[in-house]
Short mmCIF file of C-alpha atoms in Angstrom, two decimals:
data_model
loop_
_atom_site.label_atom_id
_atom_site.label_comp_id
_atom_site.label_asym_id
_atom_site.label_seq_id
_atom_site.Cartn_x
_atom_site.Cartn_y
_atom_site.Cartn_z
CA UNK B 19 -15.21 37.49 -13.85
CA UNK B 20 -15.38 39.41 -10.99
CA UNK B 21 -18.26 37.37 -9.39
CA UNK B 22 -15.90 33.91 -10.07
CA UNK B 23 -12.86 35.90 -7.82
CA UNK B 24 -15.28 36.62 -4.90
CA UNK B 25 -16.70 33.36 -4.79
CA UNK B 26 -12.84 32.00 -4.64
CA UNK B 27 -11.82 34.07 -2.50
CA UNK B 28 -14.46 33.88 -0.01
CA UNK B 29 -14.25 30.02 -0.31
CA UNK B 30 -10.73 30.59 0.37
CA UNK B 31 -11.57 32.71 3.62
CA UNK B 32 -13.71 30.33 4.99
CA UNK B 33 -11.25 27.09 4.10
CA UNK B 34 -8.85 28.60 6.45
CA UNK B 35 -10.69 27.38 9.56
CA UNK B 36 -10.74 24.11 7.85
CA UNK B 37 -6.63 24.13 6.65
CA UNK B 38 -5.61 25.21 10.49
CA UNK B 39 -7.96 22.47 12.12
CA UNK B 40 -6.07 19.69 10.40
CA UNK B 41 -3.33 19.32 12.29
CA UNK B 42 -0.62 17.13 13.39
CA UNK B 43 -1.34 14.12 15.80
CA UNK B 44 1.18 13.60 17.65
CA UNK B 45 0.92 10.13 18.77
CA UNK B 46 1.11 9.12 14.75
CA UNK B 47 4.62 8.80 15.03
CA UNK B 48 6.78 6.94 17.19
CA UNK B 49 9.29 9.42 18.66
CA UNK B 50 12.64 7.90 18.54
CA UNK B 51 14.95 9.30 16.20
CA UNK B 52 16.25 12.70 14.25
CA UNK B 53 13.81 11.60 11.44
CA UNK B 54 10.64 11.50 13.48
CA UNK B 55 11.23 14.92 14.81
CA UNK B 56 11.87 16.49 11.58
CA UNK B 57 8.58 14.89 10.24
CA UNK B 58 6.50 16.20 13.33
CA UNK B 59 8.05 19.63 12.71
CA UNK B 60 7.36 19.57 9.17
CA UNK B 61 3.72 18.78 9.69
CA UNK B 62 3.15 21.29 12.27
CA UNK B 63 4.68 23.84 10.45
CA UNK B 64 3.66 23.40 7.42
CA UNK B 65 0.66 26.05 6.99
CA UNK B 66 2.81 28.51 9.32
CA UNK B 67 6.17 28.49 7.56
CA UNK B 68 5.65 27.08 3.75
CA UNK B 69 9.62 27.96 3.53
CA UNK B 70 10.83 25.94 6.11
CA UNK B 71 8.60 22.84 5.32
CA UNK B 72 9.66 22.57 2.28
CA UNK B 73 12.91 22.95 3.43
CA UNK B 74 12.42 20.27 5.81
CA UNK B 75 10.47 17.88 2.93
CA UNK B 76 13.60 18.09 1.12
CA UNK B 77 15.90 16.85 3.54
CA UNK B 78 13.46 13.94 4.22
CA UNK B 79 13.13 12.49 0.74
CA UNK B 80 16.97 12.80 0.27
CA UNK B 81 17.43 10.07 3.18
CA UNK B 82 14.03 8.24 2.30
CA UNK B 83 16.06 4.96 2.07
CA UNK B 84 16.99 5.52 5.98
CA UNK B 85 13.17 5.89 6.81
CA UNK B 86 10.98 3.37 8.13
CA UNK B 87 8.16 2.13 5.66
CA UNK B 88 5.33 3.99 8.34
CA UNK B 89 7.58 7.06 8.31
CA UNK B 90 8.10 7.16 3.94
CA UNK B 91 4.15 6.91 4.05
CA UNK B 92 4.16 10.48 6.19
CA UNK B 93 6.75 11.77 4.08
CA UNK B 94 4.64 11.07 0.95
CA UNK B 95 1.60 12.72 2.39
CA UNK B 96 3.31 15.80 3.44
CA UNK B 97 5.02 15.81 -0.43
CA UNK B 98 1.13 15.69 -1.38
CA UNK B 99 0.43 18.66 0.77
CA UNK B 100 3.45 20.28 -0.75
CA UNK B 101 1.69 19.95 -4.49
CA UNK B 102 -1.58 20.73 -3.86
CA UNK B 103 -0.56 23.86 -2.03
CA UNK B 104 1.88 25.08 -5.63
CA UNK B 105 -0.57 25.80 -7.80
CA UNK B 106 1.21 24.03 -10.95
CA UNK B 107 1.47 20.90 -9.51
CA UNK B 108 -1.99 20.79 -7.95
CA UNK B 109 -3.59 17.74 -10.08
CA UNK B 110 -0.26 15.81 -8.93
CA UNK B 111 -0.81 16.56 -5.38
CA UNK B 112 -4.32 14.97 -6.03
CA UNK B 113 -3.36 12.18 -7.88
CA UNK B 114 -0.78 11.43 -4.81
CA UNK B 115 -2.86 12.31 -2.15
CA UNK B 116 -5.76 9.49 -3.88
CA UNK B 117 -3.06 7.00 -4.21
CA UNK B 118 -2.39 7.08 -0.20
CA UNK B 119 -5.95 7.20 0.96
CA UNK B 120 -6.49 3.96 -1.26
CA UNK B 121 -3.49 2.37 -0.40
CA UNK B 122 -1.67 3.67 2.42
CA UNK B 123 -1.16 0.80 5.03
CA UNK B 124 -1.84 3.75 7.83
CA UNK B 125 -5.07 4.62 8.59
CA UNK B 126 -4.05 8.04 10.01
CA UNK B 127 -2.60 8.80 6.60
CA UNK B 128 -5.41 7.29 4.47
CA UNK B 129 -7.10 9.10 6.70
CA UNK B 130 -5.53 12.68 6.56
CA UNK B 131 -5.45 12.32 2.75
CA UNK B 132 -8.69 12.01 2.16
CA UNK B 133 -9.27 14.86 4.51
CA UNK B 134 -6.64 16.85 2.51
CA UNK B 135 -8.08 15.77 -0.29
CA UNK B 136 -12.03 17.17 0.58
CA UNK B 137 -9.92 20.64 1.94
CA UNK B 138 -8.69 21.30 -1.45
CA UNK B 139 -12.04 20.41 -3.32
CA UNK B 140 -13.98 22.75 -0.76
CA UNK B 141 -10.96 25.58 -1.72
CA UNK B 142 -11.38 25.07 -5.46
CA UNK B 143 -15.57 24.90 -4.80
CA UNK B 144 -15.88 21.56 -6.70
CA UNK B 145 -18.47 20.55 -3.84
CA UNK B 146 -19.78 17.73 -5.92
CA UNK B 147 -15.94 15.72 -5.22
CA UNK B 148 -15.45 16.88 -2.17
CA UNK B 149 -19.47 15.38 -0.94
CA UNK B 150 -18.37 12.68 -3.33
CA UNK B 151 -15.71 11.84 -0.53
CA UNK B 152 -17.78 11.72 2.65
CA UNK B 153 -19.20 8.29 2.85
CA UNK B 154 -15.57 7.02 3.09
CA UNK B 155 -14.27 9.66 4.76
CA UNK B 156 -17.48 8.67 7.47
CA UNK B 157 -16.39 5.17 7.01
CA UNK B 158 -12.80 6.29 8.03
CA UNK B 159 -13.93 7.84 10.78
CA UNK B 160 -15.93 4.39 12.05
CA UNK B 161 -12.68 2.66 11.75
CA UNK B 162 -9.88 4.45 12.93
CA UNK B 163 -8.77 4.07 16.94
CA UNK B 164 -6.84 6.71 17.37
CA UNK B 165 -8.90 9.22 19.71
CA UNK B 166 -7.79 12.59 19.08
CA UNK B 167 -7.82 11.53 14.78
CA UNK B 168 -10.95 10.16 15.48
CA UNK B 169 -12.00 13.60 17.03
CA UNK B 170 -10.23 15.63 13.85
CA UNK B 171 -12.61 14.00 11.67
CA UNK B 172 -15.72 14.54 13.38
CA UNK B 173 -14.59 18.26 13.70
CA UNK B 174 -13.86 18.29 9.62
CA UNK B 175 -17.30 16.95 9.18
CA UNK B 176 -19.13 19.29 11.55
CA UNK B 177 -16.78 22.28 10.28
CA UNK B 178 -18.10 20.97 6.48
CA UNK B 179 -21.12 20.72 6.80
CA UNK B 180 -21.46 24.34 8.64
CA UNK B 181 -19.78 25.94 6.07
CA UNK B 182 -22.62 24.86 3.75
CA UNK B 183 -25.44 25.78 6.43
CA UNK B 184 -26.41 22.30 6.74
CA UNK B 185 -26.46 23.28 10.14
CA UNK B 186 -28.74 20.48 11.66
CA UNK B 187 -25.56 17.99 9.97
CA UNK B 188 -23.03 19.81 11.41
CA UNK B 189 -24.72 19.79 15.33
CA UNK B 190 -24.73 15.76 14.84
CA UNK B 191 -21.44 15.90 14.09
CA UNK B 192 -20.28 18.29 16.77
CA UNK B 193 -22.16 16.43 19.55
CA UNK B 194 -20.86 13.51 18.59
CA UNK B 195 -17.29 15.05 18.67
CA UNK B 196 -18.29 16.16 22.18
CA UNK B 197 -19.27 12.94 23.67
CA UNK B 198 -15.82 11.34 22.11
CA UNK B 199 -13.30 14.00 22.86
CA UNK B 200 -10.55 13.20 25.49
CA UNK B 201 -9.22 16.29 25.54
CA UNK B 202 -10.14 20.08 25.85
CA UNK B 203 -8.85 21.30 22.76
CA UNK B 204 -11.18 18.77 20.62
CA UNK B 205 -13.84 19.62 23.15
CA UNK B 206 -13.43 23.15 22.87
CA UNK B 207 -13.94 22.76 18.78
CA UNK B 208 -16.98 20.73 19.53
CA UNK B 209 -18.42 22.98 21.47
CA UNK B 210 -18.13 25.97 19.26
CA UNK B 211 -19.19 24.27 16.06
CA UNK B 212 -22.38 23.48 18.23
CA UNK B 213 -22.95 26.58 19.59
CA UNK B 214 -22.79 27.70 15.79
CA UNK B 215 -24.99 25.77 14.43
CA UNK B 216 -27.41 26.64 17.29
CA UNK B 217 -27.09 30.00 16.79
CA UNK B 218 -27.66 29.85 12.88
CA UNK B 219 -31.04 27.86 13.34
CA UNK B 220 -32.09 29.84 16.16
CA UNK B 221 -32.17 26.78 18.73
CA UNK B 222 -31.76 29.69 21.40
CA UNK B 223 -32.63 27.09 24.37
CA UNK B 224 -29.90 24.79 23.05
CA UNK B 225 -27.69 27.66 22.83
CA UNK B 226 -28.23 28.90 26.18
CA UNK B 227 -27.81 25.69 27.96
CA UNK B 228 -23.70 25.14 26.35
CA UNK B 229 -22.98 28.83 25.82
CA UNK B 230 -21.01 29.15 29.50
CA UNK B 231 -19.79 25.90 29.11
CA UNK B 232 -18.22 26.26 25.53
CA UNK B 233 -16.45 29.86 26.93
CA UNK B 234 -14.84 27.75 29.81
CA UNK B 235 -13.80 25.09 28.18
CA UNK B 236 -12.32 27.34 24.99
CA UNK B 237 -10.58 29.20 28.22
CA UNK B 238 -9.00 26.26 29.66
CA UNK B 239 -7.63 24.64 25.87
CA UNK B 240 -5.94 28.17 25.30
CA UNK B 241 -8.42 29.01 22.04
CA UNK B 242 -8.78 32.27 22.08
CA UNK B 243 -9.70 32.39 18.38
CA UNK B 244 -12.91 29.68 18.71
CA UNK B 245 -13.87 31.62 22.32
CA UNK B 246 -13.99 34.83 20.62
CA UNK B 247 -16.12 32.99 17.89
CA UNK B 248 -18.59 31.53 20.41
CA UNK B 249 -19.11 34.93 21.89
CA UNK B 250 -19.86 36.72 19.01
CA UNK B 251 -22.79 34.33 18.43
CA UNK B 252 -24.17 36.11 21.63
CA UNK B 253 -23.36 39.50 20.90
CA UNK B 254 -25.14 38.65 17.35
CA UNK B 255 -28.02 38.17 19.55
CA UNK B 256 -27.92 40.92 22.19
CA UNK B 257 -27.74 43.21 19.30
CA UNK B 258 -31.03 42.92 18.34
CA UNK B 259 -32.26 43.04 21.73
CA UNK B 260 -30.07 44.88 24.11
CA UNK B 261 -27.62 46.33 21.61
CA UNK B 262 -25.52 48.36 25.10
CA UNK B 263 -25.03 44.72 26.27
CA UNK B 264 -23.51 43.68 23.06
CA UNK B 265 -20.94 46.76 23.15
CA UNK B 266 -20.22 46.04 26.72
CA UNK B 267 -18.90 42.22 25.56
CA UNK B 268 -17.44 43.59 23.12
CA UNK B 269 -15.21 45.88 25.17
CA UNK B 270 -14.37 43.32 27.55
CA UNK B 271 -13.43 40.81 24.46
CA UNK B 272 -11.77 43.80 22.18
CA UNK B 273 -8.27 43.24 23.07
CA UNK B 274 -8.16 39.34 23.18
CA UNK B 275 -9.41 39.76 19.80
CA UNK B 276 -6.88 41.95 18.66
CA UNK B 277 -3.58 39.60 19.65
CA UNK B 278 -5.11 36.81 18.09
CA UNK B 279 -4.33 38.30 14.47
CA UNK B 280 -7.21 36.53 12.96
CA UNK B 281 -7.95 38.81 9.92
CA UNK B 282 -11.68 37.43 9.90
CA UNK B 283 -12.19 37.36 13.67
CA UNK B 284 -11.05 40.90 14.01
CA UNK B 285 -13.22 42.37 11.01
CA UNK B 286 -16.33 39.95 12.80
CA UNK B 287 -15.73 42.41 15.78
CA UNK B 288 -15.56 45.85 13.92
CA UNK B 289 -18.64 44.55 12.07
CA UNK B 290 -20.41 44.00 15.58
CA UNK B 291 -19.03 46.88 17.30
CA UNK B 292 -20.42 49.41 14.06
CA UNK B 293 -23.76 47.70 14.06
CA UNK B 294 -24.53 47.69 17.91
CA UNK B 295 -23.35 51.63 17.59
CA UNK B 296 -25.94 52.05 15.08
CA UNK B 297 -28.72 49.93 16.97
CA UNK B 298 -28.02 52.64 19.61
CA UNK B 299 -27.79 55.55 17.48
CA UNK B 300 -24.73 56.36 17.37
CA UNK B 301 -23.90 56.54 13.96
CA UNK B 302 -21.21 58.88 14.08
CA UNK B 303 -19.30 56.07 16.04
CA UNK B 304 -20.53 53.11 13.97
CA UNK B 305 -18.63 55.18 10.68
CA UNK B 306 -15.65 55.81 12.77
CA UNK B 307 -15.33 51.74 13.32
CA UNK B 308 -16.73 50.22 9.86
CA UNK B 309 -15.10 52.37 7.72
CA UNK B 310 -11.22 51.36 8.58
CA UNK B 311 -12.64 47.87 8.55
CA UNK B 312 -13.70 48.27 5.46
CA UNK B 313 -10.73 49.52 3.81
CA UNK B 314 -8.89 47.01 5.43
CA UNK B 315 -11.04 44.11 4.14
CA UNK B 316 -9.87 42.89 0.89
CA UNK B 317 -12.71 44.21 -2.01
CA UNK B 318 -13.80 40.50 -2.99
CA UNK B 319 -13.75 38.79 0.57
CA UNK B 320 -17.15 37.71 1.31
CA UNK B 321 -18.44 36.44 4.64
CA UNK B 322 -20.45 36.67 7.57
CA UNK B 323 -18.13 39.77 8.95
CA UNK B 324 -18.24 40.93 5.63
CA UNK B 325 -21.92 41.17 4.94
CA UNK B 326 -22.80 42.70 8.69
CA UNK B 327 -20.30 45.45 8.12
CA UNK B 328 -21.87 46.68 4.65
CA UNK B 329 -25.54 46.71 5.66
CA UNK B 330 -24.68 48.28 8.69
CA UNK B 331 -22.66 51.03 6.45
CA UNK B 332 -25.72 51.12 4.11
CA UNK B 333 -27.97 51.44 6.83
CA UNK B 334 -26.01 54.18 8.37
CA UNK B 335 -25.63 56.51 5.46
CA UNK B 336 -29.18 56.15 4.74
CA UNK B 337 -30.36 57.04 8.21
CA UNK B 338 -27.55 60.18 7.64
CA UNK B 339 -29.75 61.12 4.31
CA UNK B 340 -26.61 60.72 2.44
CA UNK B 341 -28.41 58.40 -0.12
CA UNK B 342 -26.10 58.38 -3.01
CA UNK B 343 -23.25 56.44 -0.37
CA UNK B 344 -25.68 54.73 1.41
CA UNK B 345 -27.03 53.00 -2.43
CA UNK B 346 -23.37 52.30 -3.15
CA UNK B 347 -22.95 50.14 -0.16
CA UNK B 348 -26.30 49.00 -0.65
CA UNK B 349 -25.74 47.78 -3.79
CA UNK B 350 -22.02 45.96 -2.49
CA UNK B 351 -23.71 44.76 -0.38
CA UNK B 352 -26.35 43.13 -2.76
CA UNK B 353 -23.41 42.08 -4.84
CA UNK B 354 -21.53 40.18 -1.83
CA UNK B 355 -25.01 38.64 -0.82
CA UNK B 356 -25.64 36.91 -3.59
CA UNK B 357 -21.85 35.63 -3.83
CA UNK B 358 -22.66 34.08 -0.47
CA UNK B 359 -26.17 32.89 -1.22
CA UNK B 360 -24.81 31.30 -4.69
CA UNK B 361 -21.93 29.65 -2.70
CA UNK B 362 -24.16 28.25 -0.26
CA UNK B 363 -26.58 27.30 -2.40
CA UNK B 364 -24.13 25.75 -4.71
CA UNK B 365 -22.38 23.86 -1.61
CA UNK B 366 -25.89 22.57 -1.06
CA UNK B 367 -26.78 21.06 -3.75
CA UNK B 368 -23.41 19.24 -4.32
CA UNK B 369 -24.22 17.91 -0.88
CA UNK B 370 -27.93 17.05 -1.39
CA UNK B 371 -26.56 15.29 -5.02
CA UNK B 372 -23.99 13.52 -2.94
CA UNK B 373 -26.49 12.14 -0.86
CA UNK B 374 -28.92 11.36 -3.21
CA UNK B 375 -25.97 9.06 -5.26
CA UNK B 376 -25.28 7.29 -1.84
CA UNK B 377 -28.85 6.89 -1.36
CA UNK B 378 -29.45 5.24 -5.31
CA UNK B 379 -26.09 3.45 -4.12
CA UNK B 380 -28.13 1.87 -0.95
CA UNK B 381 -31.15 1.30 -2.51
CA UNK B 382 -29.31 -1.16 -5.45
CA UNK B 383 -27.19 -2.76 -2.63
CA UNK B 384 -30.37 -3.41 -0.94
CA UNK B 385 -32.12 -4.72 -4.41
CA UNK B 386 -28.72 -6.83 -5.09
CA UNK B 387 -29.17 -8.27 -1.74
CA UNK B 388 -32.90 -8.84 -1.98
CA UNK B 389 -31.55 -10.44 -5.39
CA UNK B 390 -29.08 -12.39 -3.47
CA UNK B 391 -31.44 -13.87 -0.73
CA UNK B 392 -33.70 -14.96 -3.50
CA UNK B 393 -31.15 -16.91 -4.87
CA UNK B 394 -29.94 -18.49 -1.62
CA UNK B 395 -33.17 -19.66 -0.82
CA UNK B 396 -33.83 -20.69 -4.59
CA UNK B 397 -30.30 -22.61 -3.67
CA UNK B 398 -31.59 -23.64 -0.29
CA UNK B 399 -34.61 -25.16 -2.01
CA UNK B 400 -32.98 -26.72 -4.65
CA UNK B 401 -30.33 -28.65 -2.19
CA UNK B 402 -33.08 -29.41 -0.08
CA UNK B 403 -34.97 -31.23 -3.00
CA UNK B 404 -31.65 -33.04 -4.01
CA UNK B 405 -31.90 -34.25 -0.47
CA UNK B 406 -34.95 -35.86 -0.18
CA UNK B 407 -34.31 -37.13 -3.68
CA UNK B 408 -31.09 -38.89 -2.14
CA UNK B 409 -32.63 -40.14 0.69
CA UNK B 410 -35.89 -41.52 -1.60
CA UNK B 411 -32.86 -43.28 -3.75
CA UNK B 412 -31.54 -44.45 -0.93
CA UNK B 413 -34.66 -45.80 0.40
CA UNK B 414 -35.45 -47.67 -2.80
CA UNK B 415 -32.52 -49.14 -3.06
CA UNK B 416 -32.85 -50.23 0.57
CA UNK B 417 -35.96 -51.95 -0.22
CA UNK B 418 -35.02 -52.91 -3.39
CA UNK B 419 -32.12 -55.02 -2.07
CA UNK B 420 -34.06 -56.12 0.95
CA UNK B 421 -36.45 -58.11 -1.62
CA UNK B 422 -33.65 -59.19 -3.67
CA UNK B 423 -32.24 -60.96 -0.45
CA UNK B 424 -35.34 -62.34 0.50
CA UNK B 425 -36.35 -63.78 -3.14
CA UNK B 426 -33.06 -64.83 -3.09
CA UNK B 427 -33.20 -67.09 0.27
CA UNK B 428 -36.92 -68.28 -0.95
CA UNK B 429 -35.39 -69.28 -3.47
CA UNK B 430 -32.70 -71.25 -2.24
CA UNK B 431 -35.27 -72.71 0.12
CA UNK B 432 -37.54 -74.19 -2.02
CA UNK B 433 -34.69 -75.78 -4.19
CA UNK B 434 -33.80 -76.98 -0.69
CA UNK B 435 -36.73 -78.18 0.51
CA UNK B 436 -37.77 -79.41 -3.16
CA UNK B 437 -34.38 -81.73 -2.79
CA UNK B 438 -35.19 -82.95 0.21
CA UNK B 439 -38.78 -84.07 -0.46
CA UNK B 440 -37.96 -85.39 -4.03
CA UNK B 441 -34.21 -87.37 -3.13
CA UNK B 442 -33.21 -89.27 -0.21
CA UNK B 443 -30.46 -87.85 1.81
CA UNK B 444 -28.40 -90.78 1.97
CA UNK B 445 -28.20 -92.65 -1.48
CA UNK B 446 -29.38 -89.42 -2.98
CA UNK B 447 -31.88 -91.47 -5.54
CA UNK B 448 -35.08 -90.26 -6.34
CA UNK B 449 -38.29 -91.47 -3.84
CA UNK B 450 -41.34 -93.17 -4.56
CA UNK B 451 -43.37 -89.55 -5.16
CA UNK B 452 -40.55 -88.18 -7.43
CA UNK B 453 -39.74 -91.60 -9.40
CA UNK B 454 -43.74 -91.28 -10.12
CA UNK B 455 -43.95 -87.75 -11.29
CA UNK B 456 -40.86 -88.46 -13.51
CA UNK B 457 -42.63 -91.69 -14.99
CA UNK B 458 -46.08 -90.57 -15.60
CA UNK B 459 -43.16 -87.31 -17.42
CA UNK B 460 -41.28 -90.01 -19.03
CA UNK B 461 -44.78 -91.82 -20.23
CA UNK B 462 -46.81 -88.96 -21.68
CA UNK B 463 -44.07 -87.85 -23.92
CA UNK B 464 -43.49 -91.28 -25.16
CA UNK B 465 -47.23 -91.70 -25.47
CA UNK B 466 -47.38 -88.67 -27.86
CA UNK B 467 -44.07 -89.01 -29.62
CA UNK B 468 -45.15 -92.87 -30.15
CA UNK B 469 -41.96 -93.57 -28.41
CA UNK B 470 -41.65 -97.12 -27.06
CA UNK B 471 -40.54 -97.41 -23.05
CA UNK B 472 -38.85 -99.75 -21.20
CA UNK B 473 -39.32 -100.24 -17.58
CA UNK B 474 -36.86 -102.04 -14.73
CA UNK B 475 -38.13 -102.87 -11.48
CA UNK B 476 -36.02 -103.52 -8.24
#
């Protein structure tokens, strides 16, 4: 039980990246009335102020009959949001949020549905549904033309897909987000999901070459929350090497930090700051900063911040000699670990499954049109024979009828020309050569029949 309510509740931490990022765009809706203000407000305030949405919600499905048919699809997608976010209703929030992303004549809202929709499967860690999702969700992607959507879903797939350290997925995503951003907010995100996954893989040249750039360009979009993440990539690295370095960036980041309020940024920072105290040997101060951020932390959050701040604890105690504290945070920190590994691994697998499915899925769409080209050129063989075998017909009966004309006219001709030799044109009585034949006729049937025969003579 208690491994099931880290696991959620680290899933949860690391979802809330994910919830922020999808955001309102607000070229969806066409600003010209009371209604399409409310409906912008509602969205953008809808993971700030729960209250307030709702309140807002309410109003807006009171006057639905008012609202455009584009404006009662919005409506409908925030009252999806609304369910999947009360913990009763959550399978109706679902159901709703599947009915728009199949149906919904937007593509913004069939698209932010089905984004909703792989959000809350990644919360509730059914991986397998939410991987389930991504070819259409890709698909979405291809097709809508709106360029800052366009950008939110190749930062939800490169946000994904680093969650689950599929880290060389999430850097083609990222890039891609980079080369398609048109502004400096969706550039900024691109940069720092690259710079991530960098980081994680240990592409240091990579790294190196976008590291100033992603800092500047997180600077001028106002994100101090995704700056502060991209530099603690490099302080993760100066610690190891030039741990004094690390403490003097984060000095010079520690109050930005601070205002941002970002419960998981901040304990990132006390995690860093305790562990480049210790790399210098000064574990006196490293207590002084991980153990408030560690009574702060919630006891089942598990993450990256997390997991630095209790092996640098472990590793502190045991270099004091205090071994019976240092095998207690050891042994939390063995606990929290494996939470992450199993997650991970878990996420993972759903994905490789996923991909295997669409790959089986490909593979008999490529037999079925193998299948289907067979068969058209089976067809295409078949009509071809019926052709020639129409065009032999018709070449018989060409000939055919061409020697049925001409034994006709022969014919003809030789009862002609058999009239003419044997009758005389004029008086039409039989000639000397035909009155003969018919005689010598006339005489040999007589002569057998012992027929007597009489004979005129002119």
């Amino acid at each position: 039980m208690r491994k099931r309510e880290i696991l959620v509740r680290m899933t949860r931490k690391a979802s809330l990246l994910l919830v922020g990022f999808i955001f309102f765009s607000a070229n969806a809706l066409t600003q010209f009335d009371d209604f399409s203000q409310k409906i912008r407000l509602a969205d953008e305030i809808k993971s700030t102020n729960f209250t307030k949405f709702s309140e807002l919600l309410e109003e807006l499905q009171k006057s639905s009959a008012q609202l455009t048919p584009e404006q009662q699809e919005y409506v409908s997608f925030l009252s999806g949001y609304q369910l999947v976010y009360s913990r009763e209703l959550k399978a109706d929030g679902i159901t709703k949020l599947t009915e728009l992303a199949n149906s919904a004549k937007s593509e913004i809202v069939r698209f932010r549905s089905t984004a909703l929709i792989i959000n809350m499967f990644v919360i509730s860690r059914n991986y397998g549904a939410a991987f389930s999702y991504l070819e259409t969700f890709n698909q979405l992607v291809d097709e809508i033309s709106d360029p800052d959507t366009k950008s939110l879903g190749l930062g939800i797939m490169s946000l994904l897909f680093n969650q689950n350290n599929t880290f060389d997925v999430g850097l083609f995503y990222a890039e891609e987000l980079i080369n398609s951003a048109q502004s400096s907010r969706y550039l900024c995100f691109g940069m720092q999901f690259k710079l991530e996954a960098a980081h994680r893989m240990k592409n240091y040249l990579e790294f190196e070459q976008s590291y100033q750039k992603g800092l500047d360009t997180c600077a001028d979009a106002k994100q101090p929350i995704y700056k502060n993440l991209i530099r603690s990539y490099r302080i993760e690295q100066l610690i190891e090497t030039a741990p004094s370095e690390a403490l003097n960036l984060l000095d010079q980041a520690h109050d930005e930090v601070e205002q941002t309020s970002y419960s998981v940024l901040i304990t990132l920072y006390k995690a860093l700051y305790s562990d480049a105290y210790f790399r210098m040997g000064k574990n006196k101060a490293a207590l002084q900063v991980g153990l408030p951020a560690v009574e702060k932390t919630p006891a089942d959050e598990v993450n990256y911040a997390v997991l630095i701040l209790y092996s640098t604890l472990y590793q502190v105690y045991k270099a004091n000699h205090d071994y019976q504290t240092a095998l207690e945070y050891f042994e939390t920190y063995v606990a929290k670990q494996k939470a992450f590994d199993d997650e991970k691994t878990a996420g993972l697998l759903a994905y490789n499954m996923a991909k295997a499915e669409v790959e089986v899925k490909n593979q008999r769409i490529a037999l079925l049109n193998k299948d289907n080209e067979l068969l058209y050129l089976q067809k295409s063989v078949y009509q071809q024979e019926v052709r020639q075998t129409r065009v032999l017909l018709a070449v018989l009966v060409v000939v055919l009828s061409i020697a049925v004309f001409l034994a006709y006219r022969g014919i003809v001709g030789r009862q002609r020309f058999k009239k003419i030799a044997e009758f005389d044109q004029l008086t039409g009585i039989s000639n000397r050569y035909h009155f003969n034949n018919q005689a010598a006729v006339a005489l040999e049937y007589c002569e057998k029949n012992a027929k007597p025969v009489a004979a005129v003579l002119f």
